[in-house]
Amino acid sequence: LYFHIDLDAFFASVEQVDQPELLGKPLVVGALPGNRGVVSTCSYAARRFGIHSAMPISEAWRRCPQAVFLPVRMARYDEVSRVVMRIFESFTPDVLQVSIDEASLDMVGTEALWGGAAAAAARIKAAILEQTGLTISIGIAANRYVAKLACGLRKPDGLVLVEPGQEAAFMLSLRLADLWGAGAKTQQRFAELGIRTMKDLAAYNQALMQSLFGKAGGQFLYLAARGQDPGIYGHESARKSIGTELTFEEDSEDRELLEQAILDMCQQLCLRLFQDQKGACGVQVKLRYHDFVTLTVQASQPSVYSCLDEICKAATGLFHAKWNGHAVRLIGVSLFNFSTEARQAELFGGATERAGALDKTVFALQQRGLGKMTRARLLKRPSDKDKPPAPD
DNA sequence: TCTGGGGTCCTAGGACCC
DNA sequence: TCTGGGGTCCTAGGACCC
């Protein structure tokens, strides 16, 4: 059997563990009121006001001004997440981490150790609560997909077991809106096609489904509707891209400011690349205008970008190739096509020695938390780049 | 004061090659 | 009295999830 485990209102719950006086209160973790942004997670008390994840923070504020609003402390949640995953691993060696707050456990063969499914689930819940103060919800089923859906059914602190052989019947008991993998657009298509229930959906054969929703999409829906695992967590694959993006508090058409944002983001990404000892052959820039129209441009080359400067140049060039001069709401940069033979020597010191040396200085400073490069220094080239940045 | 930031995967269309 | 056809690679956009 598979156990799908989900931490309840994770970010909000961590804040409540760290600040017990917040327990039971409406708590919203995400953007701060007055800023652009959305709710990341909120406590169950906040949900009673109609607040939910991805809601604009202004709307959350309107619904419950007396709520406590806290910023996202991702480093802290990562830390707690690692503790939780380690506890899961004490119950079975086969833990598939799905996200920061979810995991899928293969519990086959652990009966002798932990007893039946219900007993094992109780032990896991107790261990997590005791060691972290957090509650979890667990779904148990013969495949990972059904286990995941079962997990979402009763929260918080839930436990739902789907008896093997009952997968198809279980699916029929769900609402169409609960079908994981069919989001807003697909739900709209369902409505247009007159599909209103899981039963309606399960009536479609595979060929018809694929003609309507594409090869992969149709296959997914066909299997999911029957409670067969469409393979959502199939291959444990390495990360394929890293990226960062920024929504400005006010839309901007200031060229220097936009370029500066790109340079800052390239620097962040380079640091991560450096820490991971990877090289990237591809750069992508993303732009969002005031009207939310979003576009992307990318470029890739046969070999790895060899230094911060090269990545910045590529990103800035892509930006100018796309930007129409209108006010920009968001800029993003990401790197992809990681080189398999990423050699750090080539990456940060080889061909372009000076730039490489500069990069190293920047990274060394950042890693020691000793301040940042100034804007001017990042912007100025090439006369400035021979000198290492002053450490103040 | 509408609409974050981190990702993954799929698809359609054009370029290019044989 | 034309303009095949298949395969692969790349790019941009989009759907979806946490």
mmCIF file of C-alpha atoms in Angstrom, chain A residues 60-381:
data_model
loop_
_atom_site.group_PDB
_atom_site.id
_atom_site.type_symbol
_atom_site.label_atom_id
_atom_site.label_comp_id
_atom_site.label_asym_id
_atom_site.label_seq_id
_atom_site.Cartn_x
_atom_site.Cartn_y
_atom_site.Cartn_z
ATOM 1 C CA ALA A 60 -7.538 38.446 2.302
ATOM 2 C CA TRP A 61 -7.109 41.727 4.149
ATOM 3 C CA ARG A 62 -10.590 42.829 3.162
ATOM 4 C CA ARG A 63 -12.056 39.578 4.453
ATOM 5 C CA CYS A 64 -10.208 39.528 7.736
ATOM 6 C CA PRO A 65 -8.257 42.657 8.685
ATOM 7 C CA GLN A 66 -7.742 41.338 12.215
ATOM 8 C CA ALA A 67 -5.769 38.339 10.931
ATOM 9 C CA VAL A 68 -2.051 38.138 11.610
ATOM 10 C CA PHE A 69 -0.108 38.536 8.353
ATOM 11 C CA LEU A 70 3.380 37.072 8.216
ATOM 12 C CA PRO A 71 5.966 36.938 5.421
ATOM 13 C CA VAL A 72 7.145 33.640 3.977
ATOM 14 C CA ARG A 73 10.233 32.265 5.776
ATOM 15 C CA MET A 74 11.167 29.637 3.254
ATOM 16 C CA ALA A 75 14.505 28.734 4.845
ATOM 17 C CA ARG A 76 12.713 27.831 8.072
ATOM 18 C CA TYR A 77 10.102 25.720 6.296
ATOM 19 C CA ASP A 78 12.843 23.915 4.385
ATOM 20 C CA GLU A 79 14.487 23.091 7.677
ATOM 21 C CA VAL A 80 11.293 21.689 9.206
ATOM 22 C CA SER A 81 10.514 19.853 5.980
ATOM 23 C CA ARG A 82 13.830 18.038 6.163
ATOM 24 C CA VAL A 83 13.107 16.927 9.722
ATOM 25 C CA VAL A 84 9.697 15.624 8.678
ATOM 26 C CA MET A 85 11.070 13.714 5.701
ATOM 27 C CA ARG A 86 13.676 12.114 7.928
ATOM 28 C CA ILE A 87 10.924 10.889 10.233
ATOM 29 C CA PHE A 88 9.086 9.398 7.259
ATOM 30 C CA GLU A 89 12.280 7.599 6.321
ATOM 31 C CA SER A 90 12.331 5.939 9.717
ATOM 32 C CA PHE A 91 9.118 4.150 8.702
ATOM 33 C CA THR A 92 10.079 2.996 5.209
ATOM 34 C CA PRO A 93 13.140 3.364 3.025
ATOM 35 C CA ASP A 94 10.897 4.185 0.062
ATOM 36 C CA VAL A 95 9.955 7.822 0.580
ATOM 37 C CA LEU A 96 9.207 9.888 -2.504
ATOM 38 C CA GLN A 97 9.189 13.559 -1.614
ATOM 39 C CA VAL A 98 6.632 15.301 -3.787
ATOM 40 C CA SER A 99 6.976 18.867 -2.565
ATOM 41 C CA ILE A 100 8.081 20.743 0.510
ATOM 42 C CA ASP A 101 5.072 19.486 2.462
ATOM 43 C CA GLU A 102 4.097 16.201 0.797
ATOM 44 C CA ALA A 103 5.489 12.742 0.379
ATOM 45 C CA SER A 104 4.374 9.427 -1.043
ATOM 46 C CA LEU A 105 5.491 6.398 0.980
ATOM 47 C CA ASP A 106 5.618 2.841 -0.271
ATOM 48 C CA MET A 107 4.672 0.855 2.828
ATOM 49 C CA VAL A 108 4.632 -2.580 1.245
ATOM 50 C CA GLY A 109 6.381 -5.067 3.518
ATOM 51 C CA THR A 110 6.352 -2.925 6.638
ATOM 52 C CA GLU A 111 3.394 -4.697 8.252
ATOM 53 C CA ALA A 112 5.598 -6.837 10.456
ATOM 54 C CA LEU A 113 7.178 -3.697 11.871
ATOM 55 C CA TRP A 114 4.255 -1.310 12.234
ATOM 56 C CA GLY A 115 1.181 -3.475 11.976
ATOM 57 C CA GLY A 116 -1.708 -2.827 9.616
ATOM 58 C CA ALA A 117 -2.256 0.369 7.675
ATOM 59 C CA ALA A 118 -4.309 2.087 10.347
ATOM 60 C CA ALA A 119 -1.801 1.256 13.059
ATOM 61 C CA ALA A 120 1.119 2.416 10.945
ATOM 62 C CA ALA A 121 -0.670 5.668 10.107
ATOM 63 C CA ALA A 122 -1.333 6.332 13.783
ATOM 64 C CA ARG A 123 2.339 5.764 14.605
ATOM 65 C CA ILE A 124 3.483 8.157 11.888
ATOM 66 C CA LYS A 125 1.068 10.847 13.016
ATOM 67 C CA ALA A 126 2.199 10.463 16.611
ATOM 68 C CA ALA A 127 5.876 10.636 15.659
ATOM 69 C CA ILE A 128 5.419 13.790 13.595
ATOM 70 C CA LEU A 129 3.325 15.494 16.261
ATOM 71 C CA GLU A 130 5.721 14.599 19.026
ATOM 72 C CA GLN A 131 8.873 15.623 17.198
ATOM 73 C CA THR A 132 7.642 18.696 15.331
ATOM 74 C CA GLY A 133 4.311 19.751 16.807
ATOM 75 C CA LEU A 134 2.690 19.470 13.373
ATOM 76 C CA THR A 135 -0.360 17.509 12.233
ATOM 77 C CA ILE A 136 -0.593 15.603 8.976
ATOM 78 C CA SER A 137 -3.235 14.040 6.792
ATOM 79 C CA ILE A 138 -2.780 10.598 5.313
ATOM 80 C CA GLY A 139 -4.373 8.881 2.336
ATOM 81 C CA ILE A 140 -3.837 5.160 1.863
ATOM 82 C CA ALA A 141 -4.482 3.241 -1.346
ATOM 83 C CA ALA A 142 -3.130 0.659 -3.740
ATOM 84 C CA ASN A 143 -1.602 3.321 -5.973
ATOM 85 C CA ARG A 144 -0.014 6.706 -5.454
ATOM 86 C CA TYR A 145 -2.609 8.696 -7.366
ATOM 87 C CA VAL A 146 -5.605 7.399 -5.433
ATOM 88 C CA ALA A 147 -3.676 7.766 -2.183
ATOM 89 C CA LYS A 148 -3.051 11.416 -3.002
ATOM 90 C CA LEU A 149 -6.721 12.081 -3.678
ATOM 91 C CA ALA A 150 -7.740 10.218 -0.536
ATOM 92 C CA CYS A 151 -5.327 12.348 1.465
ATOM 93 C CA GLY A 152 -7.010 15.549 0.361
ATOM 94 C CA LEU A 153 -10.445 14.369 1.355
ATOM 95 C CA ARG A 154 -10.346 14.886 5.102
ATOM 96 C CA LYS A 155 -8.182 17.604 6.502
ATOM 97 C CA PRO A 156 -6.710 18.515 8.819
ATOM 98 C CA ASP A 157 -5.389 15.532 10.764
ATOM 99 C CA GLY A 158 -7.251 13.193 8.412
ATOM 100 C CA LEU A 159 -6.944 9.546 7.562
ATOM 101 C CA VAL A 160 -8.663 7.981 4.568
ATOM 102 C CA LEU A 161 -8.113 4.418 3.419
ATOM 103 C CA VAL A 162 -9.314 3.162 0.057
ATOM 104 C CA GLU A 163 -9.584 -0.614 0.093
ATOM 105 C CA PRO A 164 -7.686 -2.273 -2.753
ATOM 106 C CA GLY A 165 -10.099 -3.063 -5.552
ATOM 107 C CA GLN A 166 -12.296 -0.086 -4.660
ATOM 108 C CA GLU A 167 -10.306 2.466 -6.680
ATOM 109 C CA ALA A 168 -12.857 2.910 -9.459
ATOM 110 C CA ALA A 169 -15.752 3.146 -7.027
ATOM 111 C CA PHE A 170 -13.780 5.641 -4.951
ATOM 112 C CA MET A 171 -13.211 7.845 -7.993
ATOM 113 C CA LEU A 172 -16.924 7.859 -8.755
ATOM 114 C CA SER A 173 -17.584 9.178 -5.262
ATOM 115 C CA LEU A 174 -15.484 12.287 -5.914
ATOM 116 C CA ARG A 175 -16.605 15.573 -7.381
ATOM 117 C CA LEU A 176 -15.229 16.387 -10.800
ATOM 118 C CA ALA A 177 -13.604 19.489 -9.319
ATOM 119 C CA ASP A 178 -11.495 17.267 -7.043
ATOM 120 C CA LEU A 179 -9.762 15.555 -9.935
ATOM 121 C CA TRP A 180 -6.075 16.278 -9.470
ATOM 122 C CA GLY A 181 -4.480 17.359 -12.746
ATOM 123 C CA ALA A 182 -7.594 18.950 -14.212
ATOM 124 C CA GLY A 183 -7.363 22.646 -13.436
ATOM 125 C CA ALA A 184 -9.480 25.645 -14.306
ATOM 126 C CA LYS A 185 -9.140 25.368 -18.078
ATOM 127 C CA THR A 186 -9.911 21.684 -18.190
ATOM 128 C CA GLN A 187 -12.865 22.084 -15.847
ATOM 129 C CA GLN A 188 -14.209 24.692 -18.219
ATOM 130 C CA ARG A 189 -13.867 22.298 -21.123
ATOM 131 C CA PHE A 190 -15.670 19.643 -19.116
ATOM 132 C CA ALA A 191 -18.569 22.045 -18.666
ATOM 133 C CA GLU A 192 -18.643 22.860 -22.376
ATOM 134 C CA LEU A 193 -18.724 19.173 -23.208
ATOM 135 C CA GLY A 194 -21.532 18.505 -20.759
ATOM 136 C CA ILE A 195 -19.286 16.479 -18.457
ATOM 137 C CA ARG A 196 -20.568 17.183 -14.974
ATOM 138 C CA THR A 197 -19.655 14.174 -12.859
ATOM 139 C CA MET A 198 -16.923 11.604 -12.564
ATOM 140 C CA LYS A 199 -19.373 9.131 -14.011
ATOM 141 C CA ASP A 200 -19.806 11.281 -17.123
ATOM 142 C CA LEU A 201 -16.037 11.434 -17.482
ATOM 143 C CA ALA A 202 -15.549 7.702 -17.015
ATOM 144 C CA ALA A 203 -17.984 7.055 -19.876
ATOM 145 C CA TYR A 204 -15.474 8.395 -22.430
ATOM 146 C CA ASN A 205 -13.209 5.839 -24.070
ATOM 147 C CA GLN A 206 -9.512 6.399 -24.485
ATOM 148 C CA ALA A 207 -9.561 7.421 -28.158
ATOM 149 C CA LEU A 208 -12.312 9.967 -27.668
ATOM 150 C CA MET A 209 -10.597 11.369 -24.608
ATOM 151 C CA GLN A 210 -7.343 11.792 -26.527
ATOM 152 C CA SER A 211 -9.033 13.461 -29.483
ATOM 153 C CA LEU A 212 -10.520 15.998 -27.092
ATOM 154 C CA PHE A 213 -7.653 16.599 -24.671
ATOM 155 C CA GLY A 214 -4.545 15.655 -26.631
ATOM 156 C CA LYS A 215 -2.447 12.525 -26.504
ATOM 157 C CA ALA A 216 -0.993 12.911 -23.044
ATOM 158 C CA GLY A 217 -3.869 14.838 -21.502
ATOM 159 C CA GLY A 218 -6.425 12.357 -22.781
ATOM 160 C CA GLN A 219 -4.457 9.392 -21.540
ATOM 161 C CA PHE A 220 -4.128 11.029 -18.148
ATOM 162 C CA LEU A 221 -7.858 11.690 -17.815
ATOM 163 C CA TYR A 222 -8.788 8.250 -19.086
ATOM 164 C CA LEU A 223 -6.689 6.499 -16.451
ATOM 165 C CA ALA A 224 -7.437 8.926 -13.630
ATOM 166 C CA ALA A 225 -11.192 8.641 -14.110
ATOM 167 C CA ARG A 226 -10.868 4.892 -13.470
ATOM 168 C CA GLY A 227 -8.662 5.147 -10.432
ATOM 169 C CA GLN A 228 -5.647 3.801 -12.283
ATOM 170 C CA ASP A 229 -2.387 5.599 -11.611
ATOM 171 C CA PRO A 230 -1.620 7.945 -14.525
ATOM 172 C CA GLY A 231 1.948 8.081 -13.210
ATOM 173 C CA ILE A 232 2.088 11.518 -11.696
ATOM 174 C CA TYR A 233 5.265 10.852 -9.771
ATOM 175 C CA GLY A 234 6.805 8.375 -12.134
ATOM 176 C CA HIS A 235 10.420 9.299 -12.544
ATOM 177 C CA GLU A 236 12.467 10.858 -9.827
ATOM 178 C CA SER A 237 14.283 13.274 -12.042
ATOM 179 C CA ALA A 238 16.965 15.811 -11.428
ATOM 180 C CA ARG A 239 16.064 19.489 -11.484
ATOM 181 C CA LYS A 240 15.886 20.770 -15.051
ATOM 182 C CA SER A 241 15.830 24.499 -14.546
ATOM 183 C CA ILE A 242 16.344 27.144 -11.924
ATOM 184 C CA GLY A 243 14.764 30.530 -12.101
ATOM 185 C CA THR A 244 13.802 33.622 -10.216
ATOM 186 C CA GLU A 245 11.296 36.325 -10.926
ATOM 187 C CA LEU A 246 10.137 39.591 -9.458
ATOM 188 C CA THR A 247 6.853 41.448 -9.577
ATOM 189 C CA PHE A 248 7.493 45.149 -9.083
ATOM 190 C CA GLU A 249 5.421 47.019 -6.556
ATOM 191 C CA GLU A 250 4.698 49.427 -9.385
ATOM 192 C CA ASP A 251 4.888 48.708 -13.084
ATOM 193 C CA SER A 252 8.003 50.246 -14.538
ATOM 194 C CA GLU A 253 9.259 51.379 -17.898
ATOM 195 C CA ASP A 254 12.559 52.588 -16.492
ATOM 196 C CA ARG A 255 15.194 50.879 -18.596
ATOM 197 C CA GLU A 256 17.943 51.130 -16.041
ATOM 198 C CA LEU A 257 15.781 49.776 -13.275
ATOM 199 C CA LEU A 258 14.672 46.844 -15.407
ATOM 200 C CA GLU A 259 18.216 46.042 -16.463
ATOM 201 C CA GLN A 260 19.329 46.259 -12.873
ATOM 202 C CA ALA A 261 16.668 43.751 -11.898
ATOM 203 C CA ILE A 262 17.933 41.381 -14.561
ATOM 204 C CA LEU A 263 21.505 41.724 -13.342
ATOM 205 C CA ASP A 264 20.480 41.076 -9.744
ATOM 206 C CA MET A 265 18.578 37.987 -10.771
ATOM 207 C CA CYS A 266 21.447 36.670 -12.893
ATOM 208 C CA GLN A 267 23.706 37.074 -9.918
ATOM 209 C CA GLN A 268 21.370 35.109 -7.646
ATOM 210 C CA LEU A 269 21.076 32.349 -10.202
ATOM 211 C CA CYS A 270 24.815 32.217 -10.770
ATOM 212 C CA LEU A 271 25.306 31.777 -7.065
ATOM 213 C CA ARG A 272 22.930 28.837 -6.988
ATOM 214 C CA LEU A 273 24.594 27.355 -10.051
ATOM 215 C CA PHE A 274 27.947 27.760 -8.381
ATOM 216 C CA GLN A 275 26.741 26.115 -5.181
ATOM 217 C CA ASP A 276 25.291 23.202 -7.158
ATOM 218 C CA GLN A 277 28.485 22.967 -9.206
ATOM 219 C CA LYS A 278 26.500 22.999 -12.404
ATOM 220 C CA GLY A 279 26.712 24.743 -15.725
ATOM 221 C CA ALA A 280 23.839 25.969 -17.878
ATOM 222 C CA CYS A 281 23.658 26.228 -21.661
ATOM 223 C CA GLY A 282 20.297 27.991 -21.770
ATOM 224 C CA VAL A 283 18.931 31.311 -20.540
ATOM 225 C CA GLN A 284 15.311 32.395 -20.523
ATOM 226 C CA VAL A 285 13.846 35.803 -19.812
ATOM 227 C CA LYS A 286 10.217 36.336 -18.912
ATOM 228 C CA LEU A 287 8.277 39.572 -19.177
ATOM 229 C CA ARG A 288 4.851 40.480 -17.922
ATOM 230 C CA TYR A 289 3.197 43.757 -18.875
ATOM 231 C CA HIS A 290 0.675 45.833 -16.964
ATOM 232 C CA ASP A 291 -2.180 43.932 -18.629
ATOM 233 C CA PHE A 292 -0.772 40.553 -17.504
ATOM 234 C CA VAL A 293 0.224 39.564 -21.017
ATOM 235 C CA THR A 294 3.266 37.386 -20.449
ATOM 236 C CA LEU A 295 5.976 36.396 -22.874
ATOM 237 C CA THR A 296 9.221 34.509 -22.771
ATOM 238 C CA VAL A 297 12.377 34.379 -24.857
ATOM 239 C CA GLN A 298 15.129 31.912 -24.582
ATOM 240 C CA ALA A 299 18.490 31.187 -26.107
ATOM 241 C CA SER A 300 20.764 28.254 -25.801
ATOM 242 C CA GLN A 301 24.252 27.513 -26.962
ATOM 243 C CA PRO A 302 26.269 24.332 -27.316
ATOM 244 C CA SER A 303 28.497 25.035 -24.337
ATOM 245 C CA VAL A 304 27.957 26.255 -20.837
ATOM 246 C CA TYR A 305 27.815 29.996 -20.122
ATOM 247 C CA SER A 306 31.148 30.537 -18.547
ATOM 248 C CA CYS A 307 30.595 33.398 -16.128
ATOM 249 C CA LEU A 308 28.154 35.780 -14.543
ATOM 250 C CA ASP A 309 29.002 38.402 -17.107
ATOM 251 C CA GLU A 310 28.115 36.156 -20.029
ATOM 252 C CA ILE A 311 24.806 35.191 -18.517
ATOM 253 C CA CYS A 312 23.957 38.811 -17.817
ATOM 254 C CA LYS A 313 24.804 39.790 -21.358
ATOM 255 C CA ALA A 314 22.641 37.028 -22.774
ATOM 256 C CA ALA A 315 19.706 37.831 -20.502
ATOM 257 C CA THR A 316 19.863 41.540 -21.167
ATOM 258 C CA GLY A 317 20.059 40.922 -24.885
ATOM 259 C CA LEU A 318 17.001 38.684 -24.779
ATOM 260 C CA PHE A 319 15.133 41.271 -22.772
ATOM 261 C CA HIS A 320 15.792 43.995 -25.316
ATOM 262 C CA ALA A 321 14.832 41.702 -28.159
ATOM 263 C CA LYS A 322 11.343 41.345 -26.698
ATOM 264 C CA TRP A 323 10.565 44.457 -24.695
ATOM 265 C CA ASN A 324 8.216 46.856 -26.427
ATOM 266 C CA GLY A 325 9.021 49.733 -24.088
ATOM 267 C CA HIS A 326 5.728 49.585 -22.204
ATOM 268 C CA ALA A 327 5.452 49.396 -18.447
ATOM 269 C CA VAL A 328 6.600 46.052 -17.075
ATOM 270 C CA ARG A 329 4.929 44.293 -14.158
ATOM 271 C CA LEU A 330 7.272 41.319 -13.810
ATOM 272 C CA ILE A 331 10.681 40.224 -14.968
ATOM 273 C CA GLY A 332 12.064 36.742 -14.598
ATOM 274 C CA VAL A 333 15.268 34.968 -15.539
ATOM 275 C CA SER A 334 15.868 31.254 -15.573
ATOM 276 C CA LEU A 335 18.656 28.911 -16.571
ATOM 277 C CA PHE A 336 18.212 25.486 -18.128
ATOM 278 C CA ASN A 337 19.975 22.834 -20.212
ATOM 279 C CA PHE A 338 22.378 21.968 -17.469
ATOM 280 C CA SER A 339 25.566 20.503 -18.736
ATOM 281 C CA THR A 340 26.142 16.921 -17.732
ATOM 282 C CA GLU A 341 29.879 17.387 -17.632
ATOM 283 C CA ALA A 342 29.646 20.687 -15.807
ATOM 284 C CA ARG A 343 33.166 21.402 -14.803
ATOM 285 C CA GLN A 344 33.537 24.089 -12.295
ATOM 286 C CA ALA A 345 36.990 24.973 -13.507
ATOM 287 C CA GLU A 346 35.642 25.746 -16.941
ATOM 288 C CA LEU A 347 32.626 27.414 -15.471
ATOM 289 C CA PHE A 348 34.127 29.882 -13.094
ATOM 290 C CA GLY A 349 37.732 30.290 -13.908
ATOM 291 C CA GLY A 350 38.776 28.970 -17.252
ATOM 292 C CA ALA A 351 38.519 30.815 -20.517
ATOM 293 C CA THR A 352 37.524 34.182 -19.110
ATOM 294 C CA GLU A 353 39.866 34.311 -16.218
ATOM 295 C CA ARG A 354 39.235 37.801 -15.024
ATOM 296 C CA ALA A 355 35.490 37.490 -15.113
ATOM 297 C CA GLY A 356 35.822 34.150 -13.385
ATOM 298 C CA ALA A 357 37.949 35.590 -10.634
ATOM 299 C CA LEU A 358 35.474 38.370 -10.139
ATOM 300 C CA ASP A 359 32.635 35.903 -9.902
ATOM 301 C CA LYS A 360 34.479 33.996 -7.242
ATOM 302 C CA THR A 361 34.963 37.137 -5.210
ATOM 303 C CA VAL A 362 31.310 38.012 -5.482
ATOM 304 C CA PHE A 363 30.246 34.563 -4.440
ATOM 305 C CA ALA A 364 32.719 34.384 -1.613
ATOM 306 C CA LEU A 365 31.403 37.669 -0.269
ATOM 307 C CA GLN A 366 27.813 36.617 -0.626
ATOM 308 C CA GLN A 367 28.363 33.308 1.017
ATOM 309 C CA ARG A 368 29.983 35.001 3.958
ATOM 310 C CA GLY A 369 27.060 37.398 4.048
ATOM 311 C CA LEU A 370 29.385 40.350 3.761
ATOM 312 C CA GLY A 371 27.315 42.554 1.573
ATOM 313 C CA LYS A 372 26.519 42.837 -2.041
ATOM 314 C CA MET A 373 28.037 44.276 -5.118
ATOM 315 C CA THR A 374 26.877 47.775 -5.731
ATOM 316 C CA ARG A 375 24.620 48.479 -8.632
ATOM 317 C CA ALA A 376 27.156 50.679 -10.285
ATOM 318 C CA ARG A 377 29.787 48.014 -10.105
ATOM 319 C CA LEU A 378 27.574 45.419 -11.668
ATOM 320 C CA LEU A 379 26.503 47.800 -14.377
ATOM 321 C CA LYS A 380 29.882 49.156 -15.325
ATOM 322 C CA ARG A 381 31.974 47.276 -17.789
#
